[in-house]
Structure formats: C-alpha cells, structure tokens
Short mmCIF file of C-alpha atoms and ligand atoms in Angstrom, two decimals:
data_model
loop_
_atom_site.label_atom_id
_atom_site.label_comp_id
_atom_site.label_asym_id
_atom_site.label_seq_id
_atom_site.Cartn_x
_atom_site.Cartn_y
_atom_site.Cartn_z
CA MET A 1 -79.28 115.20 47.94
CA LYS A 2 -75.37 114.53 48.65
CA LYS A 3 -74.11 113.26 52.02
CA ARG A 4 -71.84 115.99 53.66
CA ILE A 5 -68.70 115.58 55.81
CA LEU A 6 -67.21 118.27 57.59
CA ILE A 7 -63.58 118.11 57.87
CA VAL A 8 -62.28 119.75 61.18
CA ASN A 9 -58.38 119.92 61.95
CA SER A 10 -57.34 121.11 65.37
CA GLY A 11 -54.53 121.36 67.75
CA GLY A 12 -51.08 122.39 66.60
CA ASP A 13 -50.28 122.06 62.98
CA CYS A 14 -48.05 119.40 61.69
CA PRO A 15 -46.62 118.22 58.16
CA GLY A 16 -49.05 115.97 56.41
CA MET A 17 -52.26 117.93 57.46
CA ASN A 18 -52.80 118.88 53.80
CA ALA A 19 -51.97 115.45 52.46
CA VAL A 20 -54.76 113.99 54.84
CA ILE A 21 -57.29 116.70 53.63
CA ARG A 22 -56.57 115.82 50.10
CA ALA A 23 -56.97 112.15 50.43
CA ILE A 24 -60.48 112.38 52.09
CA VAL A 25 -61.51 114.74 49.11
CA LYS A 26 -59.95 112.47 46.37
CA ARG A 27 -61.33 109.22 48.06
CA ALA A 28 -64.83 110.69 48.30
CA SER A 29 -64.59 111.98 44.83
CA GLN A 30 -64.73 108.17 43.59
CA GLU A 31 -68.20 108.01 44.76
CA SER A 32 -70.94 110.20 43.33
CA ASN A 33 -72.87 111.04 46.51
CA TRP A 34 -70.52 112.75 49.14
CA GLU A 35 -69.58 116.31 49.39
CA ILE A 36 -66.62 117.30 51.66
CA ILE A 37 -66.53 120.71 53.48
CA GLY A 38 -63.82 122.19 55.55
CA SER A 39 -64.33 124.15 58.75
CA ILE A 40 -61.86 127.06 59.04
CA ASN A 41 -59.73 127.50 62.13
CA GLY A 42 -60.68 124.21 64.05
CA PHE A 43 -64.26 124.25 65.43
CA ASP A 44 -64.33 128.00 64.78
CA GLY A 45 -65.87 127.63 61.33
CA ILE A 46 -68.79 125.52 62.13
CA LEU A 47 -69.63 127.74 65.25
CA SER A 48 -69.24 131.20 63.86
CA GLU A 49 -72.10 133.44 62.64
CA PRO A 50 -72.00 133.26 59.43
CA LEU A 51 -70.35 130.04 59.19
CA GLU A 52 -66.88 129.92 57.73
CA ILE A 53 -66.60 126.83 55.91
CA VAL A 54 -65.24 125.94 52.38
CA PRO A 55 -66.22 123.40 49.79
CA LEU A 56 -63.30 121.06 49.21
CA THR A 57 -63.26 120.09 45.62
CA GLU A 58 -60.67 117.83 43.92
CA GLU A 59 -59.52 121.28 42.12
CA ARG A 60 -59.26 122.86 45.54
CA VAL A 61 -56.93 120.33 47.05
CA GLU A 62 -54.75 119.54 44.11
CA GLY A 63 -51.13 119.62 44.98
CA ILE A 64 -51.57 120.52 48.50
CA HIS A 65 -49.97 117.27 49.69
CA ILE A 66 -46.54 118.56 49.49
CA GLN A 67 -47.29 121.83 51.33
CA GLY A 68 -46.72 122.22 55.29
CA GLY A 69 -49.31 123.69 57.66
CA THR A 70 -52.99 123.33 56.74
CA ILE A 71 -55.10 125.11 54.25
CA LEU A 72 -57.85 125.10 56.89
CA ARG A 73 -55.95 126.84 59.61
CA THR A 74 -56.00 125.42 63.01
CA ASN A 75 -55.59 126.36 66.69
CA ASN A 76 -55.13 124.57 69.98
CA LYS A 77 -57.42 126.87 72.25
CA ARG A 78 -60.87 126.54 70.99
CA ASN A 79 -62.56 123.60 72.52
CA PRO A 80 -66.30 123.65 71.99
CA PHE A 81 -66.85 122.29 75.36
CA CYS A 82 -64.74 125.22 76.79
CA TYR A 83 -64.92 127.97 74.21
CA PRO A 84 -64.06 131.78 74.65
CA ILE A 85 -67.13 133.86 74.08
CA LYS A 86 -66.86 137.68 74.24
CA GLN A 87 -68.86 139.32 76.85
CA ALA A 88 -70.54 142.63 76.87
CA ASP A 89 -67.57 144.28 78.88
CA GLY A 90 -65.06 143.15 76.20
CA SER A 91 -63.54 140.24 78.55
CA GLU A 92 -63.78 136.57 77.60
CA LYS A 93 -65.51 133.78 79.34
CA ASN A 94 -65.43 130.15 78.41
CA GLU A 95 -68.77 128.39 77.83
CA ASP A 96 -69.92 125.11 76.63
CA VAL A 97 -71.13 125.60 73.07
CA SER A 98 -71.27 121.82 72.09
CA ASP A 99 -75.02 122.10 71.61
CA LYS A 100 -74.57 124.99 69.25
CA LEU A 101 -72.20 123.09 67.32
CA ILE A 102 -74.56 120.05 67.11
CA TYR A 103 -77.34 122.44 65.95
CA ASN A 104 -75.33 123.89 63.17
CA LEU A 105 -74.08 120.44 62.04
CA LYS A 106 -77.72 119.36 61.74
CA VAL A 107 -79.12 122.60 60.03
CA PHE A 108 -76.37 122.71 57.69
CA GLY A 109 -76.86 119.13 56.52
CA PHE A 110 -73.61 117.37 58.00
CA ASP A 111 -73.96 113.58 58.18
CA ALA A 112 -70.54 113.25 59.86
CA VAL A 113 -67.46 115.01 60.99
CA ILE A 114 -63.77 113.82 60.15
CA HIS A 115 -61.69 115.21 63.13
CA ILE A 116 -57.90 115.26 62.58
CA GLY A 117 -56.11 115.91 65.75
CA GLY A 118 -53.75 114.90 68.58
CA ASN A 119 -54.58 113.79 72.19
CA GLU A 120 -56.43 116.79 73.24
CA SER A 121 -58.37 117.06 69.87
CA HIS A 122 -59.74 113.32 70.33
CA LYS A 123 -61.07 114.13 73.98
CA ILE A 124 -63.21 116.60 72.15
CA SER A 125 -63.99 113.89 69.65
CA LEU A 126 -65.08 111.61 72.28
CA LYS A 127 -67.36 114.02 74.19
CA LEU A 128 -68.94 114.99 70.69
CA SER A 129 -69.46 111.20 69.93
CA GLU A 130 -71.12 110.65 73.41
CA LYS A 131 -73.70 113.59 72.31
CA GLY A 132 -74.35 111.86 69.19
CA VAL A 133 -72.23 113.38 66.52
CA ASN A 134 -71.09 110.90 63.98
CA ILE A 135 -67.35 111.45 64.17
CA VAL A 136 -64.35 109.65 62.76
CA GLY A 137 -60.77 110.62 64.02
CA ILE A 138 -57.31 110.66 62.44
CA PRO A 139 -54.30 110.82 64.52
CA LYS A 140 -52.02 113.80 63.80
CA THR A 141 -48.99 114.77 66.04
CA ILE A 142 -45.27 115.42 65.71
CA ASN A 143 -45.07 113.87 69.19
CA ASN A 144 -46.15 110.34 68.20
CA ASP A 145 -47.74 110.27 71.64
CA LEU A 146 -51.13 108.94 70.55
CA ALA A 147 -51.82 105.50 71.47
CA SER A 148 -53.13 102.54 69.58
CA THR A 149 -51.43 103.75 66.13
CA ASP A 150 -47.91 103.02 65.52
CA TYR A 151 -47.41 106.16 64.06
CA SER A 152 -49.10 109.54 63.60
CA PHE A 153 -48.30 111.45 60.60
CA GLY A 154 -45.95 114.43 61.10
CA PHE A 155 -43.75 112.55 63.50
CA GLN A 156 -41.43 111.22 60.99
CA THR A 157 -40.85 114.76 59.35
CA ALA A 158 -40.01 116.20 62.60
CA ALA A 159 -37.73 113.35 63.57
CA GLN A 160 -35.99 114.04 60.22
CA ILE A 161 -35.78 117.82 60.88
CA ALA A 162 -34.40 117.11 64.35
CA THR A 163 -31.89 114.67 62.75
CA GLU A 164 -30.58 117.36 60.34
CA ALA A 165 -30.31 119.60 63.29
CA VAL A 166 -27.85 117.21 65.13
CA ASP A 167 -25.86 116.81 61.86
CA LYS A 168 -25.38 120.42 61.40
CA LEU A 169 -24.59 120.90 65.21
CA THR A 170 -22.13 117.94 65.31
CA THR A 171 -19.72 119.94 62.62
CA THR A 172 -19.67 123.19 64.80
CA ALA A 173 -19.43 121.39 68.10
CA ASN A 174 -16.45 119.43 66.72
CA SER A 175 -14.89 122.57 65.36
CA HIS A 176 -15.08 124.53 68.76
CA ASN A 177 -14.60 121.56 71.11
CA ARG A 178 -18.07 122.50 72.68
CA VAL A 179 -20.70 120.86 74.17
CA ILE A 180 -24.07 121.54 72.14
CA ILE A 181 -27.49 120.88 73.84
CA LEU A 182 -30.44 120.64 71.09
CA GLU A 183 -33.82 120.68 72.73
CA VAL A 184 -36.84 119.15 70.57
CA MET A 185 -40.26 118.90 71.11
CA GLY A 186 -42.40 115.85 71.96
CA ARG A 187 -44.39 116.73 75.05
CA ASP A 188 -44.25 114.07 77.55
CA ALA A 189 -42.80 111.81 75.09
CA GLY A 190 -39.26 111.34 74.07
CA TRP A 191 -39.96 109.77 70.53
CA ILE A 192 -38.38 112.71 68.52
CA ALA A 193 -35.27 113.08 70.95
CA LEU A 194 -34.76 109.26 70.83
CA SER A 195 -34.99 109.02 66.82
CA ALA A 196 -32.78 112.07 66.46
CA SER A 197 -29.97 110.83 68.82
CA ILE A 198 -29.94 107.46 66.98
CA ALA A 199 -30.03 108.89 63.55
CA GLY A 200 -27.79 111.73 64.22
CA GLY A 201 -25.36 110.23 66.51
CA ALA A 202 -25.92 112.15 70.00
CA GLU A 203 -23.88 111.14 73.05
CA VAL A 204 -26.44 112.04 75.44
CA CYS A 205 -30.07 111.58 74.90
CA LEU A 206 -32.60 112.97 77.71
CA ILE A 207 -36.28 111.73 77.54
CA PRO A 208 -39.21 112.13 79.79
CA GLU A 209 -39.52 108.57 80.32
CA ILE A 210 -36.22 108.27 81.82
CA PRO A 211 -35.49 110.85 84.55
CA PHE A 212 -31.64 111.72 84.41
CA SER A 213 -28.98 112.38 86.95
CA MET A 214 -26.72 115.41 86.06
CA ASP A 215 -23.70 113.45 87.45
CA LYS A 216 -24.30 110.70 84.99
CA VAL A 217 -24.69 113.20 82.13
CA ILE A 218 -21.30 115.05 83.19
CA LYS A 219 -19.38 111.77 83.49
CA LYS A 220 -20.42 110.93 79.81
CA LEU A 221 -19.47 114.49 78.59
CA LYS A 222 -16.16 114.18 80.26
CA SER A 223 -15.52 110.92 78.57
CA ARG A 224 -15.66 112.65 75.23
CA TYR A 225 -12.67 115.13 75.90
CA ASN A 226 -9.09 114.33 75.84
CA SER A 227 -6.34 115.76 78.51
CA ASP A 228 -6.02 118.70 75.98
CA GLY A 229 -9.47 119.57 76.17
CA ARG A 230 -10.22 118.43 72.70
CA GLY A 231 -13.47 116.63 72.21
CA PHE A 232 -17.04 117.51 71.65
CA ALA A 233 -20.39 116.21 72.65
CA ASN A 234 -24.14 116.62 71.49
CA ILE A 235 -26.83 116.27 73.97
CA VAL A 236 -30.47 115.75 72.60
CA VAL A 237 -32.96 116.85 75.24
CA ALA A 238 -36.75 116.36 74.84
CA GLU A 239 -38.96 119.48 75.99
CA GLY A 240 -40.65 117.34 78.68
CA ALA A 241 -37.32 115.37 80.21
CA HIS A 242 -36.64 116.29 83.66
CA PHE A 243 -33.91 115.53 86.38
CA LYS A 244 -34.26 112.88 88.78
CA ASP A 245 -36.46 113.69 91.76
CA GLU A 246 -37.64 116.96 90.09
CA LYS A 247 -40.99 116.87 88.26
CA GLY A 248 -41.01 117.92 84.71
CA GLY A 249 -43.25 120.36 83.04
CA VAL A 250 -43.28 121.04 79.14
CA ILE A 251 -41.98 125.01 78.93
CA SER A 252 -39.77 125.18 75.92
CA GLY A 253 -36.44 126.09 76.71
CA ASN A 254 -36.54 125.40 80.43
CA ILE A 255 -34.69 122.24 80.46
CA SER A 256 -31.98 123.08 78.08
CA HIS A 257 -31.30 126.49 80.08
CA GLU A 258 -31.23 124.48 83.22
CA ILE A 259 -28.71 121.89 81.98
CA THR A 260 -26.62 124.67 80.79
CA LYS A 261 -26.74 126.50 84.22
CA ARG A 262 -25.79 123.30 85.96
CA LEU A 263 -22.81 122.51 83.68
CA LYS A 264 -21.69 126.43 84.25
CA GLU A 265 -21.99 125.85 88.07
CA ILE A 266 -19.44 123.26 87.95
CA ASN A 267 -17.27 125.04 85.58
CA PHE A 268 -17.50 122.40 83.14
CA GLU A 269 -14.26 122.28 80.98
CA ALA A 270 -15.93 122.99 77.64
CA ASP A 271 -17.97 125.65 76.09
CA ILE A 272 -21.71 125.18 76.28
CA ARG A 273 -24.19 126.33 73.67
CA GLU A 274 -27.74 125.61 73.39
CA THR A 275 -30.21 125.34 70.54
CA ILE A 276 -34.12 125.18 70.94
CA LEU A 277 -35.42 123.79 67.65
CA GLY A 278 -39.07 124.58 68.55
CA HIS A 279 -41.47 125.27 65.52
CA LEU A 280 -38.90 124.28 62.71
CA GLN A 281 -40.15 120.73 63.76
CA ARG A 282 -43.72 121.49 62.77
CA GLY A 283 -43.13 123.50 59.59
CA GLY A 284 -42.40 122.74 56.09
CA THR A 285 -43.10 119.98 53.58
CA PRO A 286 -43.80 116.57 54.76
CA ILE A 287 -41.42 113.51 54.00
CA ALA A 288 -42.60 110.73 51.75
CA PHE A 289 -43.33 108.51 54.90
CA ASP A 290 -45.76 111.16 56.33
CA ARG A 291 -47.23 112.04 52.75
CA ILE A 292 -48.17 108.31 52.56
CA LEU A 293 -49.39 107.84 55.98
CA ALA A 294 -51.58 110.89 55.95
CA THR A 295 -52.98 109.51 52.50
CA GLU A 296 -53.76 106.25 53.92
CA LEU A 297 -55.47 107.53 56.96
CA GLY A 298 -57.33 109.96 55.09
CA VAL A 299 -58.92 107.12 52.77
CA LYS A 300 -59.30 105.06 55.69
CA ALA A 301 -61.41 107.76 57.53
CA PHE A 302 -63.41 108.34 54.58
CA GLU A 303 -64.34 104.65 54.43
CA LEU A 304 -65.00 104.40 58.23
CA VAL A 305 -67.61 107.18 57.70
CA GLU A 306 -69.19 105.47 54.60
CA GLU A 307 -69.38 102.13 56.70
CA LYS A 308 -70.81 104.27 59.66
CA LYS A 309 -68.19 103.02 62.04
CA TYR A 310 -68.50 106.34 64.17
CA GLY A 311 -66.73 106.98 67.30
CA THR A 312 -63.56 105.39 65.85
CA MET A 313 -60.00 106.48 64.90
CA ALA A 314 -58.27 105.55 61.63
CA ILE A 315 -54.81 103.82 62.67
CA HIS A 316 -51.90 102.21 61.44
CA LYS A 317 -51.09 99.18 63.38
CA ASN A 318 -48.49 96.39 62.60
CA GLY A 319 -48.39 97.51 58.83
CA GLU A 320 -52.13 97.40 58.49
CA LEU A 321 -54.78 100.09 58.28
CA ALA A 322 -57.40 99.67 61.10
CA TYR A 323 -59.44 101.36 63.48
CA VAL A 324 -60.18 101.58 67.31
CA GLY A 325 -62.69 103.16 69.44
CA ILE A 326 -61.61 106.89 70.47
CA GLN A 327 -61.99 105.99 74.05
CA ASP A 328 -59.05 103.47 73.73
CA VAL A 329 -56.82 106.00 72.22
CA ILE A 330 -57.51 108.79 74.87
CA ASN A 331 -57.41 106.35 77.81
CA GLN A 332 -53.68 105.96 77.23
CA TYR A 333 -50.57 108.21 76.43
CA ASN A 334 -47.97 106.58 73.87
CA LYS A 335 -44.64 107.24 75.94
CA VAL A 336 -41.50 105.43 74.90
CA ASP A 337 -41.59 101.90 76.42
CA LEU A 338 -38.21 101.45 78.37
CA SER A 339 -38.26 97.86 76.75
CA HIS A 340 -38.64 99.19 73.27
CA ASN A 341 -35.87 98.19 70.88
CA LEU A 342 -34.63 101.86 70.17
CA ILE A 343 -33.76 102.17 73.74
CA HIS A 344 -31.85 98.86 73.44
CA THR A 345 -30.33 100.17 70.35
CA ALA A 346 -29.28 103.55 71.64
CA LYS A 347 -27.76 101.96 74.79
CA GLY A 348 -26.17 99.41 72.46
CA ILE A 349 -24.21 102.19 70.73
CA GLY A 350 -23.14 103.93 73.93
CA ILE A 351 -25.81 106.75 74.07
CA SER A 352 -26.30 107.58 77.60
CA PHE A 353 -29.68 108.49 79.12
CA GLY A 354 -28.27 109.99 82.29
CA ASP A 355 -29.83 107.06 84.03
O1 F6P B 1 -48.14 119.06 70.67
C1 F6P B 1 -47.22 119.31 69.56
C2 F6P B 1 -46.41 120.44 70.18
O2 F6P B 1 -45.54 120.87 68.98
C3 F6P B 1 -45.47 120.08 71.37
O3 F6P B 1 -44.45 119.17 71.13
C4 F6P B 1 -45.35 121.41 71.84
O4 F6P B 1 -45.04 121.32 73.25
C5 F6P B 1 -46.49 122.21 71.56
O5 F6P B 1 -47.21 121.54 70.38
C6 F6P B 1 -46.12 123.60 71.26
O6 F6P B 1 -47.38 124.23 71.12
P1 F6P B 1 -47.73 125.78 70.63
O7 F6P B 1 -47.58 125.72 69.12
O8 F6P B 1 -48.85 126.25 71.22
O9 F6P B 1 -46.35 126.56 71.15
#
C-alpha cells in the first residue's frame, strides 16, 4: 500500500503556494510508493464530513506554479485547537477538534502532514506535532516575519509589487508637487516597506521596528520642497509602524490616515494623498525568485517526510536548504534587525526613518 501525505495550507494566501504544492507532488512522483492528497480550505478538508480532500497527481498540478493564490484554498480562521462549531441554536462556539483531526488522519491512512503556513499556522503545527502527528512545515508569508529562514516565499513578490507602486506614485507625486503616503503590509515587521523604499526610492520609510517622530518626518518632507512649493515626497509606511510613545496595532489604513491627519493639522504646505496597497501585495503570479524558493522548499519538505524528520520546518539559510525544529521557529519573530545592512543602506542614501 502506498504511503499518504496530506498537504494543508493555512493562513493568508501568498504568491508561490501553488508552486510549493506542485513541487511536493512532482518530487513524490519520482518515488513509487507515495500518494499526495490536498486538504481543501486549510484544516476544514480533513475535518469535514464527508472529508473534502483531493488527490494531487502530476497532471493536476501541471503548470500551476505560475498561478497566484492556492488551488487548495485557504483561510486564517480555522484553527483545529479553537475551531468554530455550529451550535443547535445557529450560533458558533470554538472547540478543540484536534483529536478528531488526528483520528481522521489515522482512519484515512495518512502517514504525514506537510503544513504550509506562517507564524500562526506553525503554532498549530507544533501543537499537532506534540500530539504525535508526523508533521513537516514550510514557511509561507509575504511579511517575511518567520524566524530561522532567510526568506519565506511570497515576500519577494510582495516587495516587487510594493516597489512598482512606489515607481508609479513617484511620477504622479512629482507632477503635482504632492506628498504621497503608501501603506504596505508586513504585520509587525518592516521588510516589505524597507525593500520597497530602497528599490523604489522613497524619501521616508516608517517601519514597526523604529517608532517615529512626526517632527522628524515633517523636517524631511520640508527639505524636499523649494521656496516656490515645488517638490514631492514619497512616504512608505508599514501597516504595523507607530509613533514614538504610542503603541502600534495592525489595522490596515490606520497609520496612513493618522499621518495624513497630523500633516493636515499643521497645514503642511503640499497636498497629501494616501494609497493603501492592501491585498494587491498577496495576489497574482509569483516572481521567479519565489517560484524557485517555493520549489526548493517543496522538494525539501517531501524529503524530510521521507527521512521521518518530523516536527521540523524546511528552511533556506545562508544559501542552503536545511531544516529546524518548529519550536525554534515560533519562539522568535523575524523583525528587521536595526543593525541589518538594509537599514544602513537606506540611511546611507538619505532615507529618513523618522527617528
Ligand atoms: O500575514 C499576511 C497579511 O497579509 C498581513 O500582512 C496582513 O496584516 C494580513 O495578512 C491581512 O489579513 P486578511 O487577509 O485577513 O485581511
């Protein structure tokens, strides 16, 4: 009888998810004794009655590496340890259904699970691993905020999209002598903002790791205008950035609205406009870097299962494919280190962090 691997992707989608699914399937097809099955909509597929799972053959995954999103669909609200169950009165109550999940894995003959996800997803991976599930993780997130790996797939595509947004906003800001604020994703990490600021050429880059002072931002903006009011400036702000002495939260749009409000309060001399890039950063086809990374991680994850290296996550570290214990990954959060060369580089070309 063939051995069976269940692929579960959970959390937000990101470019490269299909490439990783394809890689696992294609790698498994090189061996004769493996069957790859996908769980639809995160853990829902293996928890629903009847199960919603799909056999993933080479034919099924052909050509999907260039597609955005995920053919398995995903969600970020269906944690099996806190899973919404419909009650008789129509309401929903969160319950721990992990035992049911483990039972279904056993009954339907799954030898292992490959879980593709970000920080929250891998907290689930760890708990399942502690309950005896043979699980291997793959790092996925546009935020690049997963520790232990140099990159998660999806991040470079998001950084590219954010850079193209800066490129476009620059021409219109310049034509109208405006300040344009571009808000990008990243949760509590500033990787996308930092990359897009350097690559696109922003004057101000605001990230969660460096609480900023509005006075410093205004000083930088003023330096961009001549006495006739001609000039322009781009601010790239990460959704999790916050003012000095104020706690940040990640609510899309809040921080860019607040910066606009404060600039208007002092009657800043130029027009101000804001663009919230939102889910444009998560959609569409992955760039080559992410396709390659996703393919590498998919191949590695399958091989980790083959070698029975469970409770681990496939990573890319210092140019090499490797693996770490899931515990190591979720015990940390990959913020931008202030000594990182990208901070040094950005400061070196005069980008202000408002610090
Ligand atoms: O974690 C990825 C991410 O895109 C964050 O950058 C963002 O804050 C969040 O997901 C958005 O989640 P949702 O798709 O639920 O709005």
